[in-house]
CSV table of C-alpha atoms in Angstrom, one decimal:
chain,number,residue,atom,x,y,z
A,1,MET,CA,-136.3,70.5,-101.7
A,2,LYS,CA,-139.6,71.8,-100.3
A,3,ASP,CA,-142.4,70.8,-102.7
A,4,SER,CA,-145.2,73.2,-103.7
A,5,ASP,CA,-148.2,73.3,-106.1
A,6,ALA,CA,-146.1,75.4,-108.5
A,7,LYS,CA,-143.3,72.8,-108.5
A,8,ARG,CA,-145.7,69.9,-108.9
A,9,LYS,CA,-147.2,71.7,-112.0
A,10,ALA,CA,-143.8,72.6,-113.4
A,11,ARG,CA,-142.3,69.1,-113.4
A,12,GLU,CA,-143.4,66.1,-115.4
A,13,PRO,CA,-146.3,64.0,-114.1
A,14,ARG,CA,-145.3,61.7,-111.2
A,15,SER,CA,-144.2,58.2,-111.9
A,16,LYS,CA,-146.2,55.3,-110.7
A,17,ALA,CA,-144.8,54.3,-107.4
A,18,MET,CA,-145.2,51.5,-104.9
A,19,PRO,CA,-148.2,51.3,-102.6
A,20,SER,CA,-147.7,53.6,-99.7
A,21,GLY,CA,-147.8,50.8,-97.2
A,22,TYR,CA,-144.3,49.8,-98.2
A,23,VAL,CA,-143.0,53.3,-97.5
A,24,TYR,CA,-144.1,52.9,-93.9
A,25,LEU,CA,-143.0,49.3,-93.7
A,26,GLY,CA,-139.6,50.7,-94.5
A,27,GLN,CA,-139.9,52.9,-91.5
A,28,PHE,CA,-140.9,50.0,-89.3
A,29,ILE,CA,-137.9,48.0,-90.6
A,30,ALA,CA,-135.6,50.9,-89.8
A,31,HIS,CA,-136.9,50.9,-86.2
A,32,ASP,CA,-136.2,47.2,-86.0
A,33,LEU,CA,-132.6,47.5,-87.3
A,34,THR,CA,-131.5,50.3,-85.0
A,35,ARG,CA,-132.7,50.0,-81.4
A,36,ASP,CA,-133.6,53.0,-79.3
A,37,SER,CA,-132.8,52.6,-75.6
A,38,ARG,CA,-136.0,54.4,-74.6
A,39,ILE,CA,-138.4,51.6,-73.6
A,40,ILE,CA,-141.7,51.2,-71.7
A,41,ASP,CA,-141.5,54.6,-70.0
A,42,ARG,CA,-144.5,56.4,-68.6
A,43,THR,CA,-142.8,59.7,-69.1
A,44,ARG,CA,-141.7,61.5,-72.3
A,45,SER,CA,-138.3,60.2,-73.4
A,46,ASP,CA,-135.4,62.5,-73.7
A,47,PRO,CA,-134.3,62.7,-77.3
A,48,GLN,CA,-130.8,63.8,-76.1
A,49,GLN,CA,-130.2,60.4,-74.4
A,50,ALA,CA,-127.5,58.4,-76.1
A,51,LEU,CA,-129.1,55.7,-78.3
A,52,ASN,CA,-128.3,52.1,-77.7
A,53,PHE,CA,-127.6,50.7,-81.1
A,54,ARG,CA,-127.7,46.9,-80.9
A,55,PRO,CA,-126.2,44.5,-83.5
A,56,PRO,CA,-128.6,44.9,-86.4
A,57,ARG,CA,-130.9,42.0,-87.0
A,58,LEU,CA,-134.3,41.6,-88.7
A,59,ASP,CA,-135.8,40.1,-85.5
A,60,LEU,CA,-138.8,42.3,-84.8
A,61,ASP,CA,-137.0,43.7,-81.8
A,62,ASN,CA,-139.1,46.9,-82.0
A,63,LEU,CA,-142.2,44.7,-81.5
A,64,TYR,CA,-141.0,42.2,-78.9
A,65,GLY,CA,-138.2,44.0,-77.0
A,66,ASP,CA,-135.8,41.8,-75.1
A,67,GLY,CA,-136.8,38.8,-73.0
A,68,VAL,CA,-137.9,40.9,-70.0
A,69,GLU,CA,-139.8,43.3,-72.1
A,70,MET,CA,-141.6,40.6,-74.0
A,71,GLY,CA,-143.2,39.4,-70.7
A,72,LEU,CA,-144.4,42.9,-70.0
A,73,LEU,CA,-145.8,43.4,-73.5
A,74,SER,CA,-147.9,40.2,-73.6
A,75,ASP,CA,-150.7,38.6,-71.6
A,76,ASP,CA,-150.5,35.3,-69.8
A,77,ALA,CA,-151.5,33.4,-72.9
A,78,GLY,CA,-148.8,35.0,-75.0
A,79,HIS,CA,-150.9,37.5,-76.9
A,80,LEU,CA,-149.2,40.9,-77.5
A,81,LEU,CA,-151.1,43.6,-75.7
A,82,LEU,CA,-153.2,46.0,-77.7
A,83,GLY,CA,-155.3,49.0,-76.8
A,84,GLN,CA,-158.9,49.9,-77.0
A,85,THR,CA,-159.9,52.8,-79.2
A,86,SER,CA,-162.3,55.5,-78.0
A,87,ALA,CA,-165.9,55.6,-79.3
A,88,SER,CA,-166.2,57.7,-82.4
A,89,SER,CA,-169.0,59.8,-83.6
A,90,PHE,CA,-167.6,59.9,-87.1
A,91,GLU,CA,-170.4,59.3,-89.6
A,92,GLY,CA,-170.3,55.8,-91.1
A,93,SER,CA,-167.8,54.4,-88.6
A,94,THR,CA,-168.8,50.9,-87.6
A,95,ARG,CA,-165.4,49.6,-86.4
A,96,ASN,CA,-164.9,47.4,-83.4
A,97,THR,CA,-163.2,49.6,-80.8
A,98,ASP,CA,-161.3,46.7,-79.3
A,99,HIS,CA,-157.6,45.9,-79.9
A,100,ASP,CA,-157.1,48.5,-82.7
A,101,ASP,CA,-154.6,50.8,-81.0
A,102,LEU,CA,-151.2,50.6,-79.3
A,103,HIS,CA,-151.3,49.4,-75.7
A,104,ARG,CA,-151.3,52.7,-73.8
A,105,ASP,CA,-151.1,53.8,-70.1
A,106,PRO,CA,-154.0,55.8,-68.7
A,107,ASP,CA,-152.3,59.0,-69.9
A,108,GLY,CA,-152.1,57.7,-73.5
A,109,MET,CA,-148.3,57.0,-73.5
A,110,PRO,CA,-147.6,54.0,-75.7
A,111,GLN,CA,-146.4,50.9,-73.7
A,112,VAL,CA,-144.3,49.4,-76.5
A,113,ALA,CA,-140.8,48.3,-76.9
A,114,ASP,CA,-139.8,51.2,-79.0
A,115,PRO,CA,-141.7,54.6,-78.6
A,116,ARG,CA,-140.7,55.6,-82.1
A,117,ASN,CA,-143.5,53.3,-83.3
A,118,ASP,CA,-145.9,56.1,-82.2
A,119,GLU,CA,-144.3,58.7,-84.4
A,120,ASN,CA,-147.2,59.0,-86.8
A,121,LEU,CA,-150.6,57.3,-87.2
A,122,ILE,CA,-149.5,54.9,-90.0
A,123,ILE,CA,-146.4,53.6,-88.2
A,124,ALA,CA,-148.4,53.1,-85.0
A,125,GLN,CA,-151.1,51.2,-86.9
A,126,MET,CA,-148.2,49.2,-88.6
A,127,HIS,CA,-147.2,48.1,-85.1
A,128,VAL,CA,-150.8,47.1,-84.4
A,129,LEU,CA,-150.8,45.1,-87.6
A,130,TRP,CA,-147.8,43.1,-86.8
A,131,SER,CA,-149.0,42.6,-83.2
A,132,LYS,CA,-152.3,41.2,-84.6
A,133,LEU,CA,-150.3,38.9,-86.9
A,134,HIS,CA,-148.5,37.5,-83.8
A,135,ASN,CA,-151.7,37.0,-82.0
A,136,CYS,CA,-153.3,35.3,-85.0
A,137,LEU,CA,-150.4,32.9,-85.4
A,138,LEU,CA,-150.3,32.2,-81.7
A,139,ASP,CA,-153.9,31.1,-81.8
A,140,LEU,CA,-153.2,28.9,-84.8
A,141,LEU,CA,-150.2,27.3,-83.3
A,142,SER,CA,-152.1,26.5,-80.1
A,143,GLN,CA,-154.6,24.6,-82.3
A,144,ILE,CA,-152.2,23.3,-85.0
A,145,PRO,CA,-148.7,22.8,-83.5
A,146,GLU,CA,-147.6,20.9,-86.6
A,147,LEU,CA,-147.9,24.2,-88.6
A,148,ALA,CA,-144.4,25.0,-87.4
A,149,PRO,CA,-142.6,21.7,-86.7
A,150,ASP,CA,-139.0,23.1,-86.9
A,151,ILE,CA,-139.5,26.4,-85.2
A,152,PRO,CA,-137.6,26.6,-82.0
A,153,GLY,CA,-138.9,28.0,-78.7
A,154,LYS,CA,-139.5,26.8,-75.1
A,155,SER,CA,-142.9,28.3,-74.9
A,156,LEU,CA,-145.8,29.0,-77.2
A,157,LEU,CA,-145.0,32.7,-77.1
A,158,GLU,CA,-141.3,32.1,-78.1
A,159,ARG,CA,-142.3,29.7,-80.9
A,160,THR,CA,-144.8,32.2,-82.2
A,161,ARG,CA,-142.3,35.0,-82.1
A,162,ASN,CA,-139.8,32.9,-84.1
A,163,PHE,CA,-142.5,31.8,-86.5
A,164,LEU,CA,-143.5,35.4,-87.2
A,165,ILE,CA,-139.9,36.5,-87.6
A,166,ARG,CA,-139.4,33.9,-90.3
A,167,HIS,CA,-142.4,35.3,-92.2
A,168,TYR,CA,-141.2,38.9,-91.6
A,169,GLN,CA,-137.8,38.1,-93.0
A,170,TRP,CA,-139.4,36.4,-96.0
A,171,ILE,CA,-141.6,39.5,-96.6
A,172,VAL,CA,-138.6,41.9,-96.3
A,173,TRP,CA,-136.6,40.0,-98.9
A,174,TYR,CA,-139.3,38.7,-101.2
A,175,ASP,CA,-141.9,41.4,-100.9
A,176,PHE,CA,-140.5,44.7,-99.6
A,177,LEU,CA,-137.2,44.8,-101.5
A,178,PRO,CA,-138.7,44.0,-104.9
A,179,HIS,CA,-140.9,47.0,-104.4
A,180,ILE,CA,-137.9,49.2,-103.6
A,181,VAL,CA,-134.9,48.0,-105.6
A,182,ARG,CA,-134.2,46.9,-109.2
A,183,LEU,CA,-134.8,43.2,-109.8
A,184,ASP,CA,-131.5,42.7,-111.7
A,185,VAL,CA,-129.6,44.1,-108.7
A,186,LEU,CA,-131.5,41.8,-106.3
A,187,LYS,CA,-130.9,38.8,-108.5
A,188,ASP,CA,-127.2,39.6,-108.9
A,189,ILE,CA,-126.8,39.8,-105.1
A,190,GLU,CA,-128.6,36.5,-104.6
A,191,ARG,CA,-126.3,34.9,-107.2
A,192,ASN,CA,-122.9,36.6,-106.6
A,193,GLY,CA,-123.1,38.1,-103.1
A,194,PRO,CA,-122.3,41.7,-102.1
A,195,ARG,CA,-120.1,44.0,-104.3
A,196,LEU,CA,-119.8,47.1,-102.1
A,197,PHE,CA,-118.8,45.4,-98.9
A,198,GLY,CA,-115.2,44.4,-98.4
A,199,ARG,CA,-116.3,41.1,-97.0
A,200,ARG,CA,-119.3,38.9,-96.7
A,201,HIS,CA,-120.8,38.8,-93.2
A,202,THR,CA,-121.7,35.4,-91.6
A,203,PRO,CA,-122.8,34.3,-88.2
A,204,SER,CA,-119.1,33.8,-87.2
A,205,ASN,CA,-118.3,37.3,-88.7
A,206,PRO,CA,-121.4,39.3,-87.8
A,207,ILE,CA,-122.2,42.8,-89.0
A,208,ALA,CA,-121.5,45.1,-86.0
A,209,LYS,CA,-122.9,48.4,-87.4
A,210,LEU,CA,-125.0,49.3,-90.3
A,211,PRO,CA,-123.1,51.4,-92.9
A,212,ALA,CA,-123.8,55.2,-92.6
A,213,GLU,CA,-124.4,55.3,-96.4
A,214,PHE,CA,-127.4,53.1,-95.7
A,215,THR,CA,-128.8,54.7,-92.5
A,216,MET,CA,-128.1,58.3,-93.4
A,217,ALA,CA,-128.8,58.3,-97.1
A,218,ALA,CA,-130.1,55.3,-99.1
A,219,PHE,CA,-132.7,54.1,-96.6
A,220,ARG,CA,-134.1,57.6,-96.2
A,221,PHE,CA,-135.7,57.4,-99.7
A,222,GLY,CA,-139.1,57.2,-98.1
A,223,HIS,CA,-139.1,60.9,-97.0
A,224,SER,CA,-139.6,61.9,-100.6
A,225,MET,CA,-142.5,59.4,-101.0
A,226,VAL,CA,-144.8,60.7,-98.3
A,227,GLN,CA,-148.1,61.8,-99.8
A,228,GLN,CA,-150.0,65.0,-99.1
A,229,SER,CA,-152.9,63.0,-97.8
A,230,TYR,CA,-154.0,59.4,-97.5
A,231,ARG,CA,-157.3,57.5,-97.7
A,232,ILE,CA,-157.1,55.6,-94.4
A,233,HIS,CA,-160.5,53.9,-94.8
A,234,SER,CA,-163.6,54.1,-97.0
A,235,ASP,CA,-165.0,57.1,-95.1
A,236,ARG,CA,-161.9,59.3,-94.4
A,237,PHE,CA,-159.0,61.0,-96.1
A,238,LEU,CA,-156.3,62.4,-93.8
A,239,ALA,CA,-153.8,65.1,-94.5
A,240,THR,CA,-150.2,64.3,-93.7
A,241,ARG,CA,-150.1,67.1,-91.2
A,242,ASP,CA,-152.9,65.5,-89.3
A,243,LEU,CA,-151.4,62.1,-89.7
A,244,LEU,CA,-148.3,63.4,-87.8
A,245,LYS,CA,-150.5,64.8,-85.0
A,246,MET,CA,-152.5,61.6,-84.4
A,247,THR,CA,-150.0,60.3,-81.8
A,248,LYS,CA,-149.5,61.0,-78.1
A,249,LEU,CA,-146.4,63.1,-78.8
A,250,GLY,CA,-148.3,65.0,-81.6
A,251,GLY,CA,-151.1,65.9,-79.3
A,252,GLY,CA,-153.9,64.2,-81.2
A,253,ILE,CA,-154.4,61.4,-78.6
A,254,ALA,CA,-155.5,62.2,-75.1
A,255,ASN,CA,-155.5,58.6,-73.9
A,256,ARG,CA,-156.8,56.5,-76.8
A,257,LEU,CA,-157.0,56.6,-80.6
A,258,PRO,CA,-160.5,57.5,-81.9
A,259,ALA,CA,-162.0,54.5,-83.6
A,260,SER,CA,-162.5,56.5,-86.8
A,261,TYR,CA,-158.7,56.7,-87.3
A,262,VAL,CA,-158.2,53.0,-87.4
A,263,ILE,CA,-156.5,52.2,-90.8
A,264,ASP,CA,-158.0,49.8,-93.3
A,265,TRP,CA,-154.9,48.3,-94.8
A,266,ARG,CA,-156.6,47.3,-98.0
A,267,PHE,CA,-156.0,51.0,-99.0
A,268,PHE,CA,-152.2,50.5,-98.5
A,269,PHE,CA,-151.5,46.9,-99.5
A,270,GLY,CA,-154.8,45.8,-101.1
A,271,ARG,CA,-155.3,43.9,-104.3
A,272,ASP,CA,-157.4,46.6,-106.0
A,273,SER,CA,-154.8,48.8,-107.6
A,274,ALA,CA,-157.3,51.6,-108.3
A,275,LEU,CA,-158.0,52.1,-104.6
A,276,ILE,CA,-154.4,51.9,-103.2
A,277,ASN,CA,-152.6,54.9,-101.8
A,278,ARG,CA,-149.4,55.2,-103.8
A,279,GLY,CA,-146.3,56.9,-102.7
A,280,GLN,CA,-145.0,60.0,-104.4
A,281,SER,CA,-142.2,59.5,-106.9
A,282,ILE,CA,-138.7,59.0,-105.5
A,283,ASP,CA,-137.2,62.4,-106.2
A,284,THR,CA,-135.7,65.4,-104.4
A,285,PHE,CA,-139.0,67.0,-103.3
A,286,ILE,CA,-140.4,66.7,-99.8
A,287,THR,CA,-144.1,67.3,-99.2
A,288,GLU,CA,-144.8,70.5,-97.3
A,289,ALA,CA,-146.2,68.9,-94.2
A,290,LEU,CA,-143.1,66.7,-93.7
A,291,TYR,CA,-140.5,69.3,-94.8
A,292,GLU,CA,-141.1,71.8,-92.1
A,293,LEU,CA,-143.1,71.6,-88.9
A,294,GLY,CA,-143.2,75.3,-87.9
A,295,GLY,CA,-144.5,75.8,-84.4
A,296,ALA,CA,-144.2,72.2,-83.5
A,297,ASP,CA,-142.5,71.0,-80.3
A,298,PRO,CA,-138.8,70.8,-81.5
A,299,GLN,CA,-138.1,67.9,-79.3
A,300,ALA,CA,-141.1,66.0,-80.6
A,301,PHE,CA,-140.0,66.7,-84.2
A,302,LEU,CA,-136.5,65.5,-83.6
A,303,ALA,CA,-137.9,62.3,-82.1
A,304,VAL,CA,-140.1,61.8,-85.2
A,305,VAL,CA,-137.1,62.1,-87.6
A,306,GLY,CA,-134.9,59.9,-85.4
A,307,SER,CA,-132.2,62.6,-84.7
A,308,ARG,CA,-130.6,64.3,-81.7
A,309,PRO,CA,-130.0,68.0,-81.4
A,310,SER,CA,-126.3,67.5,-80.6
A,311,ASN,CA,-125.8,65.9,-84.0
A,312,CYS,CA,-127.5,68.4,-86.1
A,313,LEU,CA,-129.4,71.5,-85.2
A,314,SER,CA,-130.3,73.3,-81.9
A,315,ALA,CA,-133.5,72.1,-80.4
A,316,ARG,CA,-134.3,75.7,-79.7
A,317,ARG,CA,-134.9,76.4,-83.4
A,318,ALA,CA,-138.4,77.7,-84.0
A,319,LYS,CA,-138.6,75.8,-87.2
A,320,LEU,CA,-136.9,72.5,-88.0
A,321,ARG,CA,-136.5,71.4,-91.6
A,322,LEU,CA,-136.3,67.7,-92.3
A,323,PRO,CA,-133.9,67.9,-95.3
A,324,GLU,CA,-131.6,70.3,-93.3
A,325,ILE,CA,-131.4,67.8,-90.5
A,326,THR,CA,-130.8,64.8,-92.8
A,327,LEU,CA,-128.1,66.7,-94.8
A,328,THR,CA,-126.4,68.1,-91.7
A,329,ARG,CA,-126.2,64.6,-90.1
A,330,GLY,CA,-124.6,63.3,-93.3
A,331,SER,CA,-122.1,66.1,-93.4
A,332,ASN,CA,-121.2,65.6,-89.7
A,333,ALA,CA,-120.7,61.9,-90.4
A,334,ARG,CA,-118.4,62.8,-93.4
A,335,LEU,CA,-120.4,60.8,-95.8
A,336,PRO,CA,-118.9,60.7,-99.3
A,337,SER,CA,-120.6,62.7,-102.0
A,338,GLY,CA,-122.6,60.9,-104.6
A,339,GLU,CA,-120.0,61.4,-107.2
A,340,GLU,CA,-117.2,60.1,-104.9
A,341,PHE,CA,-119.2,57.0,-104.0
A,342,ALA,CA,-120.0,56.3,-107.7
A,343,THR,CA,-116.4,56.8,-108.8
A,344,HIS,CA,-115.0,54.7,-106.0
A,345,PHE,CA,-117.2,51.7,-106.9
A,346,GLY,CA,-116.8,52.0,-110.6
A,347,TYR,CA,-120.1,53.6,-111.5
A,348,GLU,CA,-120.3,56.5,-114.0
A,349,PRO,CA,-121.4,59.5,-112.0
A,350,LEU,CA,-124.6,61.3,-113.0
A,351,PRO,CA,-123.8,64.1,-115.4
A,352,HIS,CA,-123.6,67.5,-113.7
A,353,LYS,CA,-126.6,68.7,-115.8
A,354,ARG,CA,-128.8,66.0,-114.3
A,355,ILE,CA,-128.2,67.0,-110.7
A,356,HIS,CA,-130.6,69.9,-110.6
A,357,ALA,CA,-134.3,69.4,-111.1
A,358,PHE,CA,-135.1,72.9,-112.5
A,359,PRO,CA,-133.0,75.3,-114.7
A,360,GLU,CA,-133.2,78.0,-112.0
A,361,ASP,CA,-131.3,75.7,-109.6
A,362,GLU,CA,-128.3,75.1,-111.9
A,363,SER,CA,-126.3,78.0,-110.6
A,364,PHE,CA,-126.5,76.7,-107.0
A,365,PHE,CA,-125.0,73.3,-108.0
A,366,LYS,CA,-122.3,75.1,-110.1
A,367,GLN,CA,-120.8,76.6,-107.0
A,368,ALA,CA,-117.3,75.4,-106.3
A,369,GLY,CA,-118.4,73.9,-103.0
A,370,MET,CA,-121.1,71.9,-104.7
A,371,ARG,CA,-119.9,70.9,-108.2
A,372,GLY,CA,-119.0,67.2,-108.0
A,373,ARG,CA,-119.8,67.1,-104.3
A,374,THR,CA,-123.5,66.4,-104.3
A,375,PRO,CA,-124.6,65.1,-100.8
A,376,LEU,CA,-125.2,61.4,-101.0
A,377,TRP,CA,-128.8,61.4,-99.9
A,378,TYR,CA,-129.8,64.0,-102.4
A,379,TYR,CA,-127.7,62.3,-105.1
A,380,LEU,CA,-129.5,58.9,-104.6
A,381,LEU,CA,-132.9,60.6,-104.7
A,382,ARG,CA,-131.9,62.4,-107.9
A,383,GLU,CA,-130.5,59.2,-109.3
A,384,ALA,CA,-133.9,57.5,-108.9
A,385,ALA,CA,-135.6,60.4,-110.6
A,386,VAL,CA,-133.3,60.6,-113.7
A,387,GLU,CA,-132.6,56.9,-114.1
A,388,GLU,CA,-136.3,56.2,-114.0
A,389,LYS,CA,-137.0,52.7,-115.1
A,390,ALA,CA,-140.4,51.3,-114.3
A,391,GLU,CA,-140.4,47.5,-113.7
A,392,PRO,CA,-142.6,45.0,-112.0
A,393,ALA,CA,-142.3,44.4,-108.2
A,394,THR,CA,-142.6,40.6,-108.3
A,395,ASP,CA,-143.8,37.8,-110.5
A,396,THR,CA,-147.2,38.1,-108.9
A,397,ASP,CA,-147.3,41.9,-108.8
A,398,SER,CA,-146.6,42.7,-112.4
A,399,GLU,CA,-147.6,46.4,-112.5
A,400,PRO,CA,-144.5,48.5,-113.4
A,401,ILE,CA,-143.5,51.0,-110.7
A,402,GLN,CA,-140.6,53.4,-110.1
A,403,LYS,CA,-137.8,52.1,-107.9
A,404,LEU,CA,-134.4,53.3,-106.5
A,405,GLY,CA,-131.6,53.8,-109.0
A,406,ARG,CA,-128.7,51.5,-109.6
A,407,ILE,CA,-126.5,52.7,-106.7
A,408,GLY,CA,-129.4,53.2,-104.2
A,409,SER,CA,-130.8,49.8,-105.1
A,410,ARG,CA,-127.4,48.2,-104.4
A,411,ILE,CA,-126.8,49.9,-101.1
A,412,VAL,CA,-130.2,49.0,-99.7
A,413,ALA,CA,-130.3,45.4,-101.0
A,414,GLU,CA,-126.7,44.6,-100.0
A,415,THR,CA,-127.1,45.9,-96.5
A,416,LEU,CA,-130.2,43.8,-95.8
A,417,TYR,CA,-128.5,40.8,-97.5
A,418,GLN,CA,-125.6,41.2,-95.1
A,419,VAL,CA,-128.0,41.5,-92.1
A,420,LEU,CA,-129.7,38.3,-93.0
A,421,SER,CA,-126.4,36.5,-93.8
A,422,ALA,CA,-125.0,37.4,-90.4
A,423,ASP,CA,-128.0,36.1,-88.4
A,424,ARG,CA,-127.6,32.4,-87.7
A,425,ASN,CA,-131.3,32.1,-87.2
A,426,SER,CA,-132.4,33.8,-90.4
A,427,ILE,CA,-134.0,32.4,-93.5
A,428,PHE,CA,-130.5,32.5,-95.1
A,429,ASN,CA,-129.0,30.2,-92.4
A,430,ALA,CA,-131.0,28.1,-89.9
A,431,GLY,CA,-134.2,28.7,-92.0
A,432,LYS,CA,-132.5,28.3,-95.4
A,433,ASN,CA,-134.9,25.7,-96.7
A,434,TRP,CA,-137.9,27.1,-94.9
A,435,ARG,CA,-140.9,28.4,-96.9
A,436,PRO,CA,-144.1,30.0,-95.5
A,437,PRO,CA,-146.4,27.1,-94.9
A,438,ILE,CA,-150.0,26.8,-96.1
A,439,ILE,CA,-152.2,28.0,-93.2
A,440,GLU,CA,-155.7,26.4,-93.2
A,441,LEU,CA,-158.1,28.2,-90.9
A,442,PRO,CA,-160.0,25.7,-88.7
A,443,SER,CA,-163.0,27.9,-88.6
A,444,SER,CA,-163.6,28.3,-92.3
A,445,ARG,CA,-161.2,25.8,-94.0
A,446,ARG,CA,-159.9,28.7,-96.1
A,447,SER,CA,-156.2,28.5,-96.9
A,448,PHE,CA,-153.5,31.2,-96.8
A,449,ARG,CA,-149.8,31.4,-97.2
A,450,LEU,CA,-148.2,34.5,-95.5
A,451,ARG,CA,-145.7,35.5,-98.2
A,452,SER,CA,-146.5,39.2,-98.6
A,453,MET,CA,-148.1,42.2,-96.8
A,454,LYS,CA,-151.2,41.6,-99.0
A,455,ASP,CA,-151.4,38.1,-97.6
A,456,GLY,CA,-151.1,39.3,-94.0
A,457,VAL,CA,-154.0,41.8,-94.5
A,458,SER,CA,-156.1,39.0,-96.0
A,459,LEU,CA,-155.3,36.6,-93.2
A,460,LEU,CA,-156.3,39.1,-90.5
A,461,ARG,CA,-159.5,40.0,-92.3
A,462,ALA,CA,-160.4,36.3,-92.5
A,463,THR,CA,-159.7,35.7,-88.8
A,464,ASN,CA,-161.3,38.9,-87.3
């Protein structure tokens, strides 16, 4: 599964994939759905601590924390705390150094609800992006309370949180998922409900735990989409290996992020398709920098991939391979094979000859222990590659892109459908008839409607 220049040349040209911003939005969503108990700690967290998995909800828990944490993460006015970047000597950098980094202590440790949001530069900047959206909406609601007449909350901070959560859930369902899953699958779920789940979850029958097929297989599609490098703003390209280092845990931050590493989100969600970073095709190849971090701190690497040594490999290993960790975790959890899953739910399994990517790999998959027993994660990546069907993301984003295959699309979309259905405050229940309102900026009289990540980037640019 480790990619290389030779493999890139040998296989067909990459399919056109979604903007890379959605790959990391998926990581942000994953951190929201599964809560890590390591919070606001000035010392390095112990990856061997048992994780505290809360009932899964799309409630920006990784941004706000619980009620106590929210007070520690915001100022007296209700703005979420952000950090100052360090002055940069990078040529051409004219960025404001204020409020563009995570809120950090003097030693550079992130003071955030979930330390995983400092795993790499892009996810850290994603946390900053959502914090800025909160602060922007808080300022708007303080001036225009009627912007959110039906949003509950005893304080301006609480109302803003609930207002942003509504927008976030809207973006997950109407912007993120259409970039990931097939539109016919999404429409069928909206019309007929879930097919894979034995029952439909509701607020009175909440979903207690996310299915392992989602957390350990289907929602790990993004690992194959990580690029070799990214254009983070007009003056800088950054290799993925360096992107992983630009965190406190990675050693690239002493106490503040250098200003020249602040991301310009127009290159990840912008409207100019020619300038956007696009993800690699969804397939069974992992870019070299993500595949193996030889010489890296094993504990740091395990924290990055969201794993624990007791569940997979010894933390004493000199080299840790991401696919090996993912496949071992799936095996330990006794996930069904791709063929078993397909057969159980009435899908025609992929033909055996379509499982391997190159002819020289065929003998490996012909082994008795592998034939018809393809690990689910690998199977779903391969499904996306061989069932390739480019289609538009949304009605307003008509450029055809590659998405997950039929089974991968269904696992991801049904799981998030169940999460929203089980939340009494979600846009499927209490906010069923809610729509993102038109936001008219008092300063410029420009109007926005926050329905997508593109809209969010545009709104912040207009208010900064």
